[in-house]
Coordinates of C-alpha atoms in Angstrom, one line a residue:
Chain A
M1 CA -1.5 -18.5 -12.3
D2 CA -2.3 -22.1 -13.0
S3 CA -5.0 -22.4 -10.5
A4 CA -6.4 -19.2 -11.8
G5 CA -6.5 -20.6 -15.0
G6 CA -8.1 -23.7 -13.8
G7 CA -10.9 -21.8 -11.7
A8 CA -11.6 -19.7 -14.9
H9 CA -11.9 -22.7 -17.0
G10 CA -14.2 -24.8 -14.3
G11 CA -16.2 -21.4 -14.2
G12 CA -16.6 -21.1 -17.9
G13 CA -17.3 -24.5 -18.5
G14 CA -19.7 -25.2 -16.0
G15 CA -21.7 -22.2 -16.3
G16 CA -23.3 -22.6 -19.4
D17 CA -24.7 -19.0 -20.3
G18 CA -27.1 -20.0 -22.9
S19 CA -26.8 -16.6 -24.4
S20 CA -23.2 -16.7 -25.8
P21 CA -20.8 -19.7 -25.9
A22 CA -18.8 -20.5 -22.9
A23 CA -15.4 -20.2 -24.9
W24 CA -14.9 -16.6 -24.8
A25 CA -15.3 -16.4 -21.0
A26 CA -12.6 -18.9 -20.9
V27 CA -10.3 -17.1 -23.0
L28 CA -11.6 -13.9 -20.9
G29 CA -10.3 -15.8 -17.8
E30 CA -7.4 -16.4 -19.1
G31 CA -6.7 -12.7 -20.2
V32 CA -7.7 -11.5 -16.9
S33 CA -5.0 -13.7 -15.1
L34 CA -2.4 -12.4 -17.8
V35 CA -3.4 -8.6 -16.9
L36 CA -3.2 -9.3 -13.2
S37 CA -0.1 -11.0 -13.5
R38 CA 1.7 -7.9 -14.9
W39 CA 0.0 -5.6 -12.7
T40 CA 3.0 -4.9 -10.2
A41 CA 1.0 -3.4 -7.3
L42 CA -0.7 -7.1 -7.1
Q43 CA 2.3 -9.0 -7.6
M44 CA 4.1 -7.2 -4.9
A45 CA 1.0 -7.7 -2.5
V46 CA 1.2 -11.5 -3.1
E47 CA 5.0 -12.1 -3.0
N48 CA 5.4 -9.6 0.0
G49 CA 2.4 -11.3 1.8
W50 CA 0.6 -8.0 2.3
G51 CA -2.9 -10.2 3.0
G52 CA -0.9 -12.7 5.0
R53 CA -0.2 -16.6 4.2
D54 CA -3.2 -16.9 1.6
S55 CA -2.1 -14.0 -0.4
R56 CA -1.7 -15.8 -3.6
R57 CA -5.5 -17.5 -3.2
K58 CA -6.6 -14.0 -2.7
A59 CA -5.1 -12.9 -5.8
D60 CA -6.7 -15.9 -7.7
D61 CA -10.0 -15.0 -6.0
L62 CA -9.8 -11.6 -7.4
A63 CA -9.3 -12.7 -10.7
A64 CA -12.1 -15.1 -10.4
S65 CA -14.6 -12.4 -9.1
I66 CA -13.6 -10.4 -11.9
L67 CA -14.2 -12.8 -14.4
S68 CA -17.6 -13.6 -12.8
W69 CA -18.5 -10.0 -12.6
F70 CA -17.7 -9.8 -16.6
A71 CA -19.9 -13.1 -16.9
Q72 CA -22.9 -12.6 -14.6
S73 CA -23.9 -9.2 -14.4
K74 CA -25.9 -7.8 -17.3
D75 CA -25.0 -5.1 -19.7
P76 CA -23.7 -2.4 -19.5
H77 CA -20.7 -2.7 -17.5
Y78 CA -19.2 0.4 -16.2
I79 CA -15.8 0.8 -15.6
D80 CA -16.2 2.6 -12.4
E81 CA -18.0 -0.5 -10.8
L82 CA -15.1 -2.3 -11.8
E83 CA -12.4 0.3 -10.4
N84 CA -14.4 0.2 -7.4
M85 CA -14.5 -3.6 -7.0
I86 CA -10.7 -3.9 -7.3
D87 CA -10.1 -1.2 -4.9
E88 CA -12.3 -2.7 -2.4
C89 CA -10.7 -6.2 -3.1
M90 CA -7.3 -4.6 -2.8
V91 CA -7.9 -2.9 0.7
I92 CA -10.0 -5.5 2.3
S93 CA -7.9 -8.5 1.3
F94 CA -4.4 -7.0 1.0
N95 CA -4.6 -4.0 3.2
A96 CA -3.3 -2.1 0.3
E97 CA -4.3 1.4 -0.7
I98 CA -3.4 1.9 -4.4
E99 CA -3.0 5.6 -5.1
D100 CA -0.9 5.2 -8.0
G101 CA -3.6 5.2 -11.0
S102 CA -2.8 1.7 -11.9
V103 CA -6.3 0.7 -10.9
E104 CA -7.6 2.8 -13.2
E105 CA -5.2 1.3 -15.9
V106 CA -5.9 -2.4 -15.1
A107 CA -9.7 -1.8 -15.2
E108 CA -9.4 0.1 -18.6
Q109 CA -7.1 -2.7 -20.1
L110 CA -9.9 -5.2 -18.6
M111 CA -12.8 -3.6 -20.4
I112 CA -11.1 -3.4 -23.5
M113 CA -10.3 -7.1 -23.4
H114 CA -13.9 -8.1 -22.6
E115 CA -15.2 -5.9 -25.4
D116 CA -12.6 -7.6 -27.6
C117 CA -13.8 -11.1 -26.5
L118 CA -17.5 -10.3 -27.0
K119 CA -16.8 -9.5 -30.7
G120 CA -14.5 -12.8 -30.9
N121 CA -11.1 -10.6 -31.1
Y122 CA -8.5 -12.5 -29.4
E123 CA -5.6 -10.8 -30.5
S124 CA -4.8 -8.6 -27.4
I125 CA -4.9 -11.9 -25.1
E126 CA -2.7 -13.6 -27.7
K127 CA -0.1 -10.4 -27.7
L128 CA 0.0 -10.8 -23.7
R129 CA 0.2 -14.7 -23.8
N130 CA 3.4 -14.4 -26.8
S131 CA 4.9 -11.5 -25.0
G132 CA 6.3 -13.7 -22.0
P133 CA 7.3 -12.3 -18.8
R134 CA 8.2 -9.0 -18.4
I135 CA 11.0 -7.8 -16.3
N136 CA 10.1 -8.5 -12.5
A137 CA 9.3 -5.0 -11.4
V138 CA 9.0 -6.2 -7.8
S139 CA 12.7 -7.4 -7.6
Q140 CA 13.8 -4.0 -9.0
S141 CA 12.1 -2.4 -6.2
R142 CA 14.8 -1.1 -3.7
R143 CA 14.5 -0.5 0.1
V144 CA 15.1 3.7 0.1
I145 CA 14.3 3.7 3.5
D146 CA 17.6 2.3 4.9
D147 CA 19.2 5.3 3.1
N148 CA 17.4 7.9 4.4
E149 CA 17.9 6.6 8.0
D150 CA 21.6 6.6 7.4
E151 CA 21.4 10.1 6.1
S152 CA 19.4 11.5 9.0
S153 CA 21.9 10.0 11.4
D154 CA 24.9 11.4 9.8
E155 CA 23.0 14.6 10.2
E156 CA 22.6 14.6 13.7
E157 CA 26.3 13.6 14.4
S158 CA 27.3 16.7 12.4
E159 CA 25.3 19.0 14.4
M160 CA 26.6 17.4 17.4
A161 CA 30.0 18.3 16.2
V162 CA 29.4 21.7 15.5
D163 CA 27.8 22.2 18.9
E164 CA 30.9 21.1 20.5
A165 CA 33.1 23.1 18.6
P166 CA 32.5 26.4 19.9
S167 CA 32.3 25.1 23.3
T168 CA 36.1 24.1 23.1
A169 CA 36.8 27.2 21.5
M170 CA 35.7 29.0 24.5
A171 CA 37.2 27.0 26.9
E172 CA 40.5 28.2 25.4
D173 CA 39.4 31.7 25.3
H174 CA 39.2 31.9 28.9
H175 CA 43.0 31.7 29.7
P176 CA 44.3 34.5 27.4
K177 CA 41.6 37.1 28.7
P178 CA 42.3 38.6 32.1
A179 CA 43.6 41.7 30.5
K180 CA 41.3 44.6 29.8
A181 CA 40.0 44.5 25.7
V182 CA 40.7 47.6 23.9
P183 CA 37.7 49.3 23.0
D184 CA 36.4 48.7 19.3
E185 CA 36.1 51.4 16.6
E186 CA 32.5 51.7 17.5
G187 CA 33.2 52.1 21.4
W188 CA 32.5 48.4 22.4
S189 CA 34.8 46.7 24.5
V190 CA 34.7 43.2 25.8
V191 CA 34.2 42.7 29.2
A192 CA 36.8 40.4 30.5
P193 CA 35.2 37.1 32.6
R194 CA 36.2 37.0 36.1
R195 CA 38.1 34.1 37.2
S196 CA 35.2 32.6 39.4
R197 CA 32.7 33.3 36.4
G198 CA 33.4 30.0 34.9
N199 CA 33.5 27.8 38.1
R200 CA 29.9 29.1 39.3
S201 CA 27.1 26.8 38.4
G202 CA 24.0 28.8 37.7
Chain B
M1 CA -21.0 -6.3 29.8
T2 CA -21.3 -7.2 26.2
F3 CA -18.1 -7.6 23.8
K4 CA -18.0 -5.2 21.0
R5 CA -16.2 -7.3 18.7
R6 CA -15.3 -11.1 18.7
N7 CA -11.7 -10.9 18.5
G8 CA -11.8 -8.1 21.3
G9 CA -10.2 -5.5 18.9
R10 CA -7.6 -7.0 17.1
N11 CA -5.9 -10.3 16.3
K12 CA -4.4 -11.9 19.1
H13 CA -5.1 -15.6 19.6
G14 CA -3.1 -18.0 21.6
R15 CA -0.8 -15.7 22.8
G16 CA -0.4 -13.7 26.1
H17 CA 1.3 -10.7 24.8
V18 CA 2.6 -9.3 21.6
R19 CA 5.3 -6.4 21.4
F20 CA 4.3 -2.9 20.3
I21 CA 4.8 -0.7 17.3
R22 CA 4.7 3.4 17.0
C23 CA 2.1 4.8 15.0
S24 CA 3.3 6.4 12.0
N25 CA 1.3 9.4 12.1
C26 CA 1.4 10.2 15.6
G27 CA 4.0 8.0 17.4
K28 CA 1.7 6.4 19.9
C29 CA 2.8 2.9 20.8
C30 CA 0.1 0.4 19.7
P31 CA 0.0 -3.5 19.8
K32 CA 1.1 -4.8 16.6
D33 CA -1.6 -6.9 15.9
K34 CA -4.3 -4.2 17.0
A35 CA -2.4 -1.7 14.7
I36 CA -4.4 -0.7 11.4
K37 CA -1.8 -1.6 8.7
R38 CA -2.2 -0.2 5.3
F39 CA 0.3 -0.6 2.5
L40 CA 0.7 2.4 0.3
V41 CA 1.2 2.6 -3.4
R42 CA 1.9 6.0 -4.5
N43 CA 3.8 7.8 -7.3
I44 CA 6.5 9.7 -6.0
V45 CA 5.5 12.6 -8.0
E46 CA 2.1 13.8 -7.6
Q47 CA -0.6 13.8 -10.4
A48 CA -0.5 17.6 -10.9
A49 CA 3.3 17.6 -11.1
V50 CA 3.9 15.1 -13.4
R51 CA 3.6 17.0 -16.6
D52 CA 5.9 19.5 -15.1
V53 CA 8.7 17.0 -14.0
Q54 CA 8.4 15.0 -17.3
E55 CA 8.9 18.5 -19.0
A56 CA 12.1 19.2 -17.1
C57 CA 13.3 15.5 -17.4
V58 CA 16.4 15.0 -19.3
Y59 CA 15.8 11.5 -20.3
D60 CA 13.0 10.6 -22.8
G61 CA 10.3 8.4 -21.7
Y62 CA 11.5 8.0 -18.2
T63 CA 8.9 6.2 -16.2
L64 CA 8.7 8.0 -12.9
P65 CA 9.0 5.7 -9.9
K66 CA 6.6 4.7 -7.2
L67 CA 6.7 4.6 -3.5
Y68 CA 5.7 1.4 -1.7
A69 CA 5.4 2.4 2.2
K70 CA 3.9 0.4 5.0
M71 CA 1.9 2.4 7.3
Q72 CA 1.1 1.3 10.7
Y73 CA -1.9 3.5 12.5
C74 CA -3.1 3.3 15.9
V75 CA -6.8 3.3 16.2
S76 CA -7.4 6.8 16.8
C77 CA -5.1 8.0 13.8
A78 CA -6.8 5.6 11.4
I79 CA -10.2 6.8 12.4
H80 CA -9.3 10.5 12.0
S81 CA -7.6 10.0 8.7
H82 CA -10.5 8.2 7.5
V83 CA -8.6 5.0 6.7
V84 CA -11.6 3.2 8.6
R85 CA -14.9 4.0 9.4
V86 CA -17.0 3.5 12.0
R87 CA -19.6 0.6 11.3
S88 CA -23.0 -0.3 12.5
R89 CA -23.2 -3.6 14.6
E90 CA -24.4 -5.8 11.8
A91 CA -21.7 -4.3 9.4
R92 CA -18.9 -4.6 11.9
R93 CA -19.2 -8.2 11.6
I94 CA -18.3 -8.5 7.8
R95 CA -14.5 -9.3 7.2
E96 CA -14.5 -10.5 3.4
P97 CA -14.9 -8.5 0.3
P98 CA -18.5 -8.4 -0.9
Q99 CA -19.4 -11.5 -2.7
R100 CA -20.3 -11.1 -6.4
F101 CA -23.0 -13.6 -7.7
R102 CA -20.8 -16.8 -7.1
R103 CA -23.4 -19.1 -8.7
R104 CA -20.4 -20.7 -11.2
D105 CA -18.0 -21.3 -8.7
D106 CA -19.8 -24.0 -6.8
T107 CA -17.8 -26.9 -8.5
A108 CA -15.0 -25.1 -9.5
R109 CA -13.1 -24.7 -6.4
P110 CA -11.7 -28.0 -5.0
G111 CA -10.2 -26.4 -1.8
Q112 CA -13.4 -24.9 -0.5
G113 CA -17.2 -25.8 -0.5
P114 CA -19.4 -23.1 -1.7
R115 CA -19.8 -20.2 0.3
P116 CA -22.9 -18.9 1.6
A117 CA -23.5 -14.8 1.0
G118 CA -21.6 -13.1 3.7
A119 CA -20.4 -15.7 6.0
P120 CA -16.3 -15.8 6.3
A121 CA -14.5 -18.8 5.4
V122 CA -12.6 -20.3 8.5
R123 CA -9.0 -19.6 7.9
P124 CA -6.4 -22.4 8.6

């Protein structure tokens, strides 16, 4: 976060747009970093190293490229372009496909922040700055995969138990069976197994 | 015979052997460094069903949880499910995300020099 802030400040100061003061670019850079620091998907990617050893640097790169997109390219800024840029960056840098709609939300928030900064309204960034770090959603994530694996192995064991029960019951039934069974009410009668039937291996 | 890719398919440098993993789609064995890894971030409830679930929810303002999964695909499954695409010979060499007008960052970064467009930085 510090390096992202430093990079953004350096970018804002060194550019010298000429058309607008560089101050809003610096504040916008800080705002971009704040928004990204609250984006769970990106924070999870950085903390779990989805992009390899330099995941944090890649996150800072993303912040810097967003800022330079806002500052460099001419109006109008389209939110679709920003969404595509963030999407591509997540796939290429972090191998992550974000399909939960958070990219759209982050892009919307960044666009609103950019418009506010152009008007000189820094309220939203102040609010973010003062709200402090939120509950870390990354630490709240639980590994559910282990539970599912345990459940499935339990099911397999119970199936095995069910399979064994009738076979043991059948083994017991062999002994009291040599007598001829009485015909059923519908005329069905059980054919008694001959003694050699169980010993023959098919 | 020409080499199609400089790294020969996937990321094994300085090793003779890497263990294999199973593709999450088809179960095929694929070397761990060659497999195409994707981290999926998805809502547990699909977009279409979110409203139904929220209406049926007992709690007010319950934020639906998300699912984070790591998918490892073999090359065949990755191409078949459009995770990766076939690229032209020049496009195959592109590894970094597209550079966006980086004129400003020439002096801002202490750790790296200015990057020419398209050339990937050497990873330590």
